[in-house]
CSV table of C-alpha atoms in Angstrom, one decimal:
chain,number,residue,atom,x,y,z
Z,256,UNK,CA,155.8,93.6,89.8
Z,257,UNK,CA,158.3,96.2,88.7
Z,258,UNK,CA,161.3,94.8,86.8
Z,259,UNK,CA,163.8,96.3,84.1
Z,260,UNK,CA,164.9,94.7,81.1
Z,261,UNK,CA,168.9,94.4,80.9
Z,262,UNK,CA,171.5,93.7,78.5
Z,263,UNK,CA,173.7,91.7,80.1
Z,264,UNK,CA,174.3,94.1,82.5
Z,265,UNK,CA,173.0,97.6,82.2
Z,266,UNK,CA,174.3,98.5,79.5
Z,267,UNK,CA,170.6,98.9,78.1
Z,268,UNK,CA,168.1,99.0,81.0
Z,269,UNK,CA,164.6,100.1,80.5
Z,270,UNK,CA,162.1,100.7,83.4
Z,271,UNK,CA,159.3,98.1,83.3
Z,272,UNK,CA,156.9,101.4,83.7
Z,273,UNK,CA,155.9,100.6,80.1
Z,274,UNK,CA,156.5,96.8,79.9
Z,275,UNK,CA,155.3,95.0,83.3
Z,276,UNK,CA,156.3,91.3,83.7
Z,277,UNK,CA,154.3,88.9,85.5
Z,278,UNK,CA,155.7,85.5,85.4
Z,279,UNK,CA,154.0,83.6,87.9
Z,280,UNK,CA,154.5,81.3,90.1
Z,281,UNK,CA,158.5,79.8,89.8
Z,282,UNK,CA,159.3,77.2,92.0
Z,283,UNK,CA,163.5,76.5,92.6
Z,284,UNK,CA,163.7,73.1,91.0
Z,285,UNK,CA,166.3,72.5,94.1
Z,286,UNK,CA,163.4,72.5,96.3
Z,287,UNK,CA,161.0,70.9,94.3
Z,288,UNK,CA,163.8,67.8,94.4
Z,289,UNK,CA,164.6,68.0,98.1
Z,290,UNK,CA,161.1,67.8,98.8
Z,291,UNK,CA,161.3,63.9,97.3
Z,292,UNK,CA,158.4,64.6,94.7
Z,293,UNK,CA,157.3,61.7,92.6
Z,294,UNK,CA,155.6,64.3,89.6
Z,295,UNK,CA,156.7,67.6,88.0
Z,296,UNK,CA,154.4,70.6,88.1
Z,297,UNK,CA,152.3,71.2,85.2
Z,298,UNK,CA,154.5,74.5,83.9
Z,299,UNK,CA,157.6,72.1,83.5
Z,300,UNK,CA,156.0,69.5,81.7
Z,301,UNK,CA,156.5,70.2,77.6
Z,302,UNK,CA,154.0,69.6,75.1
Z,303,UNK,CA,154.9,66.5,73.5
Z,304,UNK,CA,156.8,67.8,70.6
Z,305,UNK,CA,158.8,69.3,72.8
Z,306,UNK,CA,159.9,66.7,74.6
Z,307,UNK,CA,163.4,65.1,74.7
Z,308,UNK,CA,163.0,62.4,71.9
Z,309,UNK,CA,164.5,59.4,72.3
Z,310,UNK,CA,164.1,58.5,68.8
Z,311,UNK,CA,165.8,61.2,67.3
Z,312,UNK,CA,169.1,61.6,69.2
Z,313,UNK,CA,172.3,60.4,68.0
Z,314,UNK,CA,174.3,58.8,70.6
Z,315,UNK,CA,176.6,57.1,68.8
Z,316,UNK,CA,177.7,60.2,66.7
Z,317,UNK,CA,180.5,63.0,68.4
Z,318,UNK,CA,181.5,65.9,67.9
Z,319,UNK,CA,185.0,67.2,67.6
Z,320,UNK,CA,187.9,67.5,69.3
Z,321,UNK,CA,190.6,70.4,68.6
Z,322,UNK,CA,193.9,70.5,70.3
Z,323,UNK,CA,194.4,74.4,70.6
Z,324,UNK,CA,198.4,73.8,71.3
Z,325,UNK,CA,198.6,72.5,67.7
Z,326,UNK,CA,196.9,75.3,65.7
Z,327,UNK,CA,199.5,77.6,65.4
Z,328,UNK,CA,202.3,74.4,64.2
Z,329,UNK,CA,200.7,73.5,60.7
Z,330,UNK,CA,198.0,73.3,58.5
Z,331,UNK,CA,196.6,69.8,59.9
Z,332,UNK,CA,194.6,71.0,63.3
Z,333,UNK,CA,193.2,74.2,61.7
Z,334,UNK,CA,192.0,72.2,58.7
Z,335,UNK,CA,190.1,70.1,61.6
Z,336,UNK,CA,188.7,73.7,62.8
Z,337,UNK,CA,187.5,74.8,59.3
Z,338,UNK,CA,185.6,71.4,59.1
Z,339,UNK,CA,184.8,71.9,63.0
Z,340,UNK,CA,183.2,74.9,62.2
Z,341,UNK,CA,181.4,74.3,58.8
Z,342,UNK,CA,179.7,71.1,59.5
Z,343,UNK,CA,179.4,71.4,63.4
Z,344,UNK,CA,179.8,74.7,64.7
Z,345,UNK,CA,180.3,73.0,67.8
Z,346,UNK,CA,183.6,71.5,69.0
Z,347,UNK,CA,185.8,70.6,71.9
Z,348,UNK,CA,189.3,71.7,72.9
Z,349,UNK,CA,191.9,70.2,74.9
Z,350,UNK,CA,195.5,71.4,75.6
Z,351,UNK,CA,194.0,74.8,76.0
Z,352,UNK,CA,196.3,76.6,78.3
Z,353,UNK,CA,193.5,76.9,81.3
Z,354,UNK,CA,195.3,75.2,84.3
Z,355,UNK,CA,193.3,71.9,85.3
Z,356,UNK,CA,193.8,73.1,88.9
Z,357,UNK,CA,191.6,76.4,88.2
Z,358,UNK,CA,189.1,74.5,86.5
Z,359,UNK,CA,188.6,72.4,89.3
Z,360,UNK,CA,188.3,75.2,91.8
Z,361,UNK,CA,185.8,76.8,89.4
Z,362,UNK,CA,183.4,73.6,89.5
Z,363,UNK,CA,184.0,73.2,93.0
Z,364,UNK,CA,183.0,76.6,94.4
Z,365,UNK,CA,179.9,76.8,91.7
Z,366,UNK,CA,178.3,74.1,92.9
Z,367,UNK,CA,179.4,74.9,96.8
Z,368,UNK,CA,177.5,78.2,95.4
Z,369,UNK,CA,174.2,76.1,94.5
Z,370,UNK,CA,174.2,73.9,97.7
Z,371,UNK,CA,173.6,76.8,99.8
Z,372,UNK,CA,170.5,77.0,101.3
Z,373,UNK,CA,167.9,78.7,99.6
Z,374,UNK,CA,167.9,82.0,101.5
Z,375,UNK,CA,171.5,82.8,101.1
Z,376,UNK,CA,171.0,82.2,97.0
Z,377,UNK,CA,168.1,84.6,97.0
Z,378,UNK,CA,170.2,87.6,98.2
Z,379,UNK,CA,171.2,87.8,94.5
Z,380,UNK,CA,167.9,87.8,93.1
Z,381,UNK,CA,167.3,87.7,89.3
Z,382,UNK,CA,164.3,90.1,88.6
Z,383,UNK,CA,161.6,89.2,86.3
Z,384,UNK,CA,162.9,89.9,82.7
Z,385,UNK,CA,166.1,90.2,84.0
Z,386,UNK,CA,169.5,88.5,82.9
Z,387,UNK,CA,171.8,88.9,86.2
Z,388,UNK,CA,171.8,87.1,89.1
Z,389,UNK,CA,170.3,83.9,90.7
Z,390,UNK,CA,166.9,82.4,89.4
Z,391,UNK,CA,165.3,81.6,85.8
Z,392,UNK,CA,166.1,83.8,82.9
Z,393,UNK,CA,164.4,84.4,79.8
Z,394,UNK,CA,161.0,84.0,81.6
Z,395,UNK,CA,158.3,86.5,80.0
Z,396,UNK,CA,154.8,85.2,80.8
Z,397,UNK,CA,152.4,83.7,83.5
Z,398,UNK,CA,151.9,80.3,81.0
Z,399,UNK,CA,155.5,80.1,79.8
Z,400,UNK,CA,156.6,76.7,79.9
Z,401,UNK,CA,160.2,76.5,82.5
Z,402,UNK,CA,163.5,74.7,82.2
Z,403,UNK,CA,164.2,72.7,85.2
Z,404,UNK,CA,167.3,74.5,86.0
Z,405,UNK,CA,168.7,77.3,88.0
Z,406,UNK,CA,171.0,79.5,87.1
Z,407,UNK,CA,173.5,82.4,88.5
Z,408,UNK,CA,174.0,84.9,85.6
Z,409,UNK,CA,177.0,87.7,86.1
Z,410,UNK,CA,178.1,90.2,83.5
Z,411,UNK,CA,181.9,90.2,83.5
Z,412,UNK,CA,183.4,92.7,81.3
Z,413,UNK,CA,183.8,94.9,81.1
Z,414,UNK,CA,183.5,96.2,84.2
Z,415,UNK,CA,180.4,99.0,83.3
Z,416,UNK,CA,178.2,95.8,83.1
Z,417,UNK,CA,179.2,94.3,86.5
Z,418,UNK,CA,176.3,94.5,89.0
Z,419,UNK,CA,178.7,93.8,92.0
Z,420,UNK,CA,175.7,93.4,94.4
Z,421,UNK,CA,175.0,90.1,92.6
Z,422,UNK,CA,178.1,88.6,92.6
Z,423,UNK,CA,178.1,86.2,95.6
Z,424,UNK,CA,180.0,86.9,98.4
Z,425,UNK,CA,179.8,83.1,99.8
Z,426,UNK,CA,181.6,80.2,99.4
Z,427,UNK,CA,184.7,81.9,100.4
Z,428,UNK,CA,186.8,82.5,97.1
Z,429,UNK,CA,184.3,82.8,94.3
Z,430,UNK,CA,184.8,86.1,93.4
Z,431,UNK,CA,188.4,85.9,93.2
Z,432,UNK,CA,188.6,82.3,91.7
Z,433,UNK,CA,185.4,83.7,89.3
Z,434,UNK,CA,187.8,86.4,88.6
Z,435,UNK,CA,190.9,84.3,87.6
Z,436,UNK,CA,188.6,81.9,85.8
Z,437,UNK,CA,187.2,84.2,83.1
Z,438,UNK,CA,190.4,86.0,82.6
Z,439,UNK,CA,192.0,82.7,81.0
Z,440,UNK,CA,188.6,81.9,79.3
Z,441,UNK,CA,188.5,85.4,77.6
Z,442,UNK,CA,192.5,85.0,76.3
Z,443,UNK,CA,191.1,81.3,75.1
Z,444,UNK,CA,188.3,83.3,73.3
Z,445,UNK,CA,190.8,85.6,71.6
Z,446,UNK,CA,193.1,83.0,70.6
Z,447,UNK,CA,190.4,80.4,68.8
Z,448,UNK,CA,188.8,83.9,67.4
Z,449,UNK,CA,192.1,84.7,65.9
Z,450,UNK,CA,192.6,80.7,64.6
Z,451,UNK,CA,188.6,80.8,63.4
Z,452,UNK,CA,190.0,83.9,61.3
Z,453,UNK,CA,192.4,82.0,59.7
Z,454,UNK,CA,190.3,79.4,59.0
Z,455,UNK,CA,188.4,81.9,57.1
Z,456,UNK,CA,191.2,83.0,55.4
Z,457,UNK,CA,191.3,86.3,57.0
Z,458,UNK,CA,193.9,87.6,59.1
Z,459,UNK,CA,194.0,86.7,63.0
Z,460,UNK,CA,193.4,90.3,64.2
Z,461,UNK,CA,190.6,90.5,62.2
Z,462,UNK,CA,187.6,89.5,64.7
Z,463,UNK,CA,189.6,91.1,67.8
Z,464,UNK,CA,190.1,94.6,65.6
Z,465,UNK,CA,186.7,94.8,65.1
Z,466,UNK,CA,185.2,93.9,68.7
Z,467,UNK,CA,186.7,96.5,70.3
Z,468,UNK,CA,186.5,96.3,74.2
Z,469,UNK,CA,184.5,92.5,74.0
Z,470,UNK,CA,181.3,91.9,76.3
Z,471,UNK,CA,182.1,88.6,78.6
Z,472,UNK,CA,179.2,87.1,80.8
Z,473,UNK,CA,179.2,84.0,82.5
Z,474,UNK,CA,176.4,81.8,83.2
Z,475,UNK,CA,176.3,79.0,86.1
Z,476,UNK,CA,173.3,76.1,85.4
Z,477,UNK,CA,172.5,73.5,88.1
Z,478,UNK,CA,170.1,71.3,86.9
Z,479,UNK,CA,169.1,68.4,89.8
Z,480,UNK,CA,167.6,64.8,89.1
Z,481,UNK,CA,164.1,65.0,87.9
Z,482,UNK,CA,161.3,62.7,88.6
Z,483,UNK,CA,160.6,62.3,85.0
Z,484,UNK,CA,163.2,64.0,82.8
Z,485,UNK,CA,161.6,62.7,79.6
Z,486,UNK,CA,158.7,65.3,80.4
Z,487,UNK,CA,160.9,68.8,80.5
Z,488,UNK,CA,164.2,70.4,79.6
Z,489,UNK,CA,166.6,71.4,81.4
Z,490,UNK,CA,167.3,74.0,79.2
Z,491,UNK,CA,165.2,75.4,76.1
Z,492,UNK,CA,166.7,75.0,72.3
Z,493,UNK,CA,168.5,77.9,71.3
Z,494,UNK,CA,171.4,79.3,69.4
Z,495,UNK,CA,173.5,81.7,71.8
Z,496,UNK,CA,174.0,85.4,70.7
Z,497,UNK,CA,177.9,85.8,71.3
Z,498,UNK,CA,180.6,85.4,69.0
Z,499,UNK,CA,182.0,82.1,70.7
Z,500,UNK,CA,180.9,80.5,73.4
Z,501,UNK,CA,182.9,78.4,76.1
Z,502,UNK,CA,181.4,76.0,78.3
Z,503,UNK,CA,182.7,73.7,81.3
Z,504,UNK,CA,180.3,70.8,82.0
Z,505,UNK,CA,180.9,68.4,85.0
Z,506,UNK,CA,181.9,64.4,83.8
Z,507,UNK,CA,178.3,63.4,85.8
Z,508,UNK,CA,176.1,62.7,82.6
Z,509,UNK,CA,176.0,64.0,79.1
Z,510,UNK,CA,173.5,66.9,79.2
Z,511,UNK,CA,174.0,68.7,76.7
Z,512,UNK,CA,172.7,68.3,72.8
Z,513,UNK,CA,173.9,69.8,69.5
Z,514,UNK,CA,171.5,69.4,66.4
Z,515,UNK,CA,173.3,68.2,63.6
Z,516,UNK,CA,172.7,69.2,60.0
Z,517,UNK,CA,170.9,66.0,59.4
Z,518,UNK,CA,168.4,67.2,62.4
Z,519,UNK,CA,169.2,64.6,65.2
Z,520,UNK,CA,170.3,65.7,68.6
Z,521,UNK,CA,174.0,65.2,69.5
Z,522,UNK,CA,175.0,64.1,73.1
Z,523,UNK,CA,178.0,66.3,74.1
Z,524,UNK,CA,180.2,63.2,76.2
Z,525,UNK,CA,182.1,64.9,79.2
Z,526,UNK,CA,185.9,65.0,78.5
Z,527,UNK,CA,188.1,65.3,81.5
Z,528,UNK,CA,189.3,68.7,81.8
Z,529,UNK,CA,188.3,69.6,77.7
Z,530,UNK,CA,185.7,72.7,77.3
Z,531,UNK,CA,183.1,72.7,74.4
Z,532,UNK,CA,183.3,75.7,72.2
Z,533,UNK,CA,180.2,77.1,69.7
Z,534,UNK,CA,179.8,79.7,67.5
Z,535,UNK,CA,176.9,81.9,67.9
Z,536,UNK,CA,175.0,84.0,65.8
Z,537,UNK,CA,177.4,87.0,65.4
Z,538,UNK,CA,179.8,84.9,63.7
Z,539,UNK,CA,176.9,83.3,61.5
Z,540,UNK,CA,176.1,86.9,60.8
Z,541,UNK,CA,179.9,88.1,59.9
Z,542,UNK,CA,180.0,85.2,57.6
Z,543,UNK,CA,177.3,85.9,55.5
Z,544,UNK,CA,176.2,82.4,57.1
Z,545,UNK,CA,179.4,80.4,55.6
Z,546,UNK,CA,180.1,79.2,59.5
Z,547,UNK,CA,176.7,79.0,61.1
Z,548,UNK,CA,175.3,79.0,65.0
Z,549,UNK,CA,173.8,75.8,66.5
Z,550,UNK,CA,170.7,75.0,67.9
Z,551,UNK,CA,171.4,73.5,71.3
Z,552,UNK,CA,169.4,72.0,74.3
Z,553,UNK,CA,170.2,70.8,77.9
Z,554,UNK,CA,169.0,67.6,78.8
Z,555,UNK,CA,168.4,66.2,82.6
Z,556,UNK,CA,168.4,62.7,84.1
Z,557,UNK,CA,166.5,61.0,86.8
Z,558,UNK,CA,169.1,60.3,89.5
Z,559,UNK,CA,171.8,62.6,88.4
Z,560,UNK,CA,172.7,66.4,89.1
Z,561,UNK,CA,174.5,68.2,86.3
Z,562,UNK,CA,176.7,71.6,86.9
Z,563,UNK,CA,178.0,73.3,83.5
Z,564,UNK,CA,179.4,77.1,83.9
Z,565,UNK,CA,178.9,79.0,80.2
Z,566,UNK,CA,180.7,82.1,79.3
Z,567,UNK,CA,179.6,84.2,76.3
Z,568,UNK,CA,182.0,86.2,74.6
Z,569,UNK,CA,180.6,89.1,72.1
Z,570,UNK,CA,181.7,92.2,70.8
Z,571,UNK,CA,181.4,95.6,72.5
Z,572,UNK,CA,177.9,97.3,72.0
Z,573,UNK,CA,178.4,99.8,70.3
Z,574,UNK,CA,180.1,98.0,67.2
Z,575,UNK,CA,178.1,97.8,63.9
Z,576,UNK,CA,177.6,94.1,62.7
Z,577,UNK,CA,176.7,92.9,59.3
Z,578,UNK,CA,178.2,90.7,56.4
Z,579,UNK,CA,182.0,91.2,55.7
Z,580,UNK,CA,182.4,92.2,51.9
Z,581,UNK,CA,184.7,88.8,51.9
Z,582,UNK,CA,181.3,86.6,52.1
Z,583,UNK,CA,179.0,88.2,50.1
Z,584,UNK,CA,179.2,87.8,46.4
Z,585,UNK,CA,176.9,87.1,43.6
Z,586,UNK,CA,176.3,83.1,44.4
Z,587,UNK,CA,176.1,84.0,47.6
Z,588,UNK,CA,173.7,87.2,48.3
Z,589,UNK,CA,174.0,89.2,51.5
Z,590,UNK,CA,171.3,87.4,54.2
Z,591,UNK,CA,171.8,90.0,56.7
Z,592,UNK,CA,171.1,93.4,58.0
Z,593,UNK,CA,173.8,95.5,59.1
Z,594,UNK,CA,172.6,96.7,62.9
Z,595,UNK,CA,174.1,97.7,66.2
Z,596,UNK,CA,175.3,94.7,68.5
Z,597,UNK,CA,173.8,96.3,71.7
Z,598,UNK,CA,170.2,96.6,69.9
Z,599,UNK,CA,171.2,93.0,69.3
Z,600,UNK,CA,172.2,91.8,72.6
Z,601,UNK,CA,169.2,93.7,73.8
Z,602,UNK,CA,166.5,91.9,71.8
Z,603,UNK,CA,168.4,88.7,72.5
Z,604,UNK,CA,168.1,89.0,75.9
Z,605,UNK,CA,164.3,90.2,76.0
Z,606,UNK,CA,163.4,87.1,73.7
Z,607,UNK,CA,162.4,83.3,75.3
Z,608,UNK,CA,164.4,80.8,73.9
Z,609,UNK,CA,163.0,79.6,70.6
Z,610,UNK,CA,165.4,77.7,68.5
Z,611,UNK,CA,167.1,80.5,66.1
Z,612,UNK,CA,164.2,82.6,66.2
Z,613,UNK,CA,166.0,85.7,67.6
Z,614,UNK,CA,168.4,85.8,64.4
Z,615,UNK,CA,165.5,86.2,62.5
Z,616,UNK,CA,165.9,90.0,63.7
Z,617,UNK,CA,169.0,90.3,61.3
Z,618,UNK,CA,167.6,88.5,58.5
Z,619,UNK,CA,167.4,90.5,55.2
Z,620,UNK,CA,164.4,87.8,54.2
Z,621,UNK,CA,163.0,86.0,57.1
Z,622,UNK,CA,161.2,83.1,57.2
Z,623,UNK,CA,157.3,84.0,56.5
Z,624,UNK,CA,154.6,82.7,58.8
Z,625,UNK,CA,156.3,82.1,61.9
């Protein structure tokens, strides 16, 4: 099976001449649930330490809530940021300029997108390896344990990453209302980028200066009920690879999990209409690690669906990453590399989800025996 590895897009494609992938057999978990199974195939049940863990999630605990309208009127909100981002790096905003109404439409269509029979969702086919499209991504081998989830994955901007041919043409509107949708979400990137800065005590410009023309993807997850959620994921621990991420997650069940510092998973609780922000690791890399990315995991439940649409915001490829002079000083040494953010973005995206592992590719010393 021929396939070509992609960086969100193109951008970096290599032929699979040299790197064949088999993954194996990959069942749509859509199907698997419509066909009223009472067990989960063997490759989506987890070992058990990787299990959802009942006795190490924090239910009670939240994390917060910024109102982006009050950043720029006084020291108050962005002092709730700077704590936001040093002891969470995970955070929702309200009062974010994105009109309710185009949120709405967006939830609406993407899962009008995932109710669609099977055949119509597979004329968008994700390749093995690949990172566009409809299917499972970051799949590598024939044992790999999967994620009971499906995805649609579409580069964005700028528009040398677009694969047009896998941007849906049904339900009517999606393009155009995907379209509208990441537009606002990309000025909402630049505008908590620019706050972040401040937090930092840097000026506003400073991320947007340096990011030149910034790489935006969306992703689209669908995970259905499960016959026994407590045996897989819905989505694998990871940090994300972007600068900030912004995700919209349906008010049907909390799904998604942040680790905390102390080590307990987090449930993210739906707000009405709010979108969860995190940093990823080129911020924790920019930083010299002073604002760090988050391991994060999606949970699913047993009679519930969940919808959530992701969109990843990073800098353009061909900018060179590493500490800012700012963070690095004798108490605290330089922890990273300096490398290109494409040769990033491209191991990212060729690497299963592990946790943080991929960072460990801009570590000046990384861990040993891994």
């Amino acid at each position: 099976m021929r396939s070509r590895f992609c960086c969100i897009g193109g951008a970096y494609a290599m032929a699979a001449a040299e790197n064949e992938i088999k993954i194996g057999q990959v069942d749509d978990v859509q199907e698997l649930h419509r066909t009223g199974l009472t067990t989960v195939p063997d490759r989506y049940i987890r070992d058990g330490d990787d299990r959802p863990d009942g006795d190490n999630v924090c239910a009670l605990a939240h994390i917060p809530v910024i109102d982006v309208g009050d950043l720029p009127r006084g020291d108050d909100e962005l002092d709730k940021l700077r704590l936001a981002c040093e002891e969470w790096g995970f955070f929702q905003v309200v009062n974010h300029g994105i009109a309710h109404e185009l949120l709405d439409e967006m939830e609406k269509l993407t899962r009008e997108f995932f109710m669609l029979p099977l055949e119509e969702k597979e004329k968008y086919p994700m390749a093995p390896g690949g990172i566009q499209g409809y299917g499972h991504a970051f799949v590598f081998s024939e044992d790999q344990k999967l994620d009971w989830c499906n995805m649609l994955a579409l580069g964005v901007e700028p528009a040398s990453i677009r694969q047009p041919k896998l941007w849906p043409t049904a339900p009517a509107r999606f393009r155009e209302t995907l379209e509208a949708y990441s537009a606002e979400v990309r000025k909402l990137c630049r505008t908590l980028l620019a706050h972040i800065a401040e937090t930092l005590g840097l000026a506003p410009a400073t991320f947007g200066d340096m990011f030149g023309e910034a790489v935006q993807a969306v992703r689209m997850n669908f995970y259905p009920p499960c016959p026994r959620p407590e045996l897989v994921m819905g989505l694998s621990a990871h940090s994300d690879g972007s600068a900030v991420t912004v995700l919209q997650q349906d008010m049907s069940c909390a799904g998604l999990q942040v680790r905390s510092k102390a080590g307990a998973w987090v449930p993210v609780h739906p707000v009405q209409h709010a979108l969860v922000v995190n940093l990823g690791d080129t911020l924790e890399v920019l930083t010299n690690g002073r604002y760090k990315s988050v391991e994060h995991r999606a949970v699913v439940n047993g009679e519930q669906d969940r919808l959530s649409v992701v969109t990843f915001y990073a800098p353009a490829y061909d900018v060179e990453l590493g500490p800012l002079p700012e963070f690095v000083t004798d108490e605290a040494p330089c922890r990273y590399r300096r490398f290109n953010h494409g040769e990033y973005s491209r191991h990212y995206v060729t690497s299963r989800l592990e946790g943080k592992k991929t960072l460990e590719f801009a570590m000046v010393n990384p861990p040993v025996g891994r």
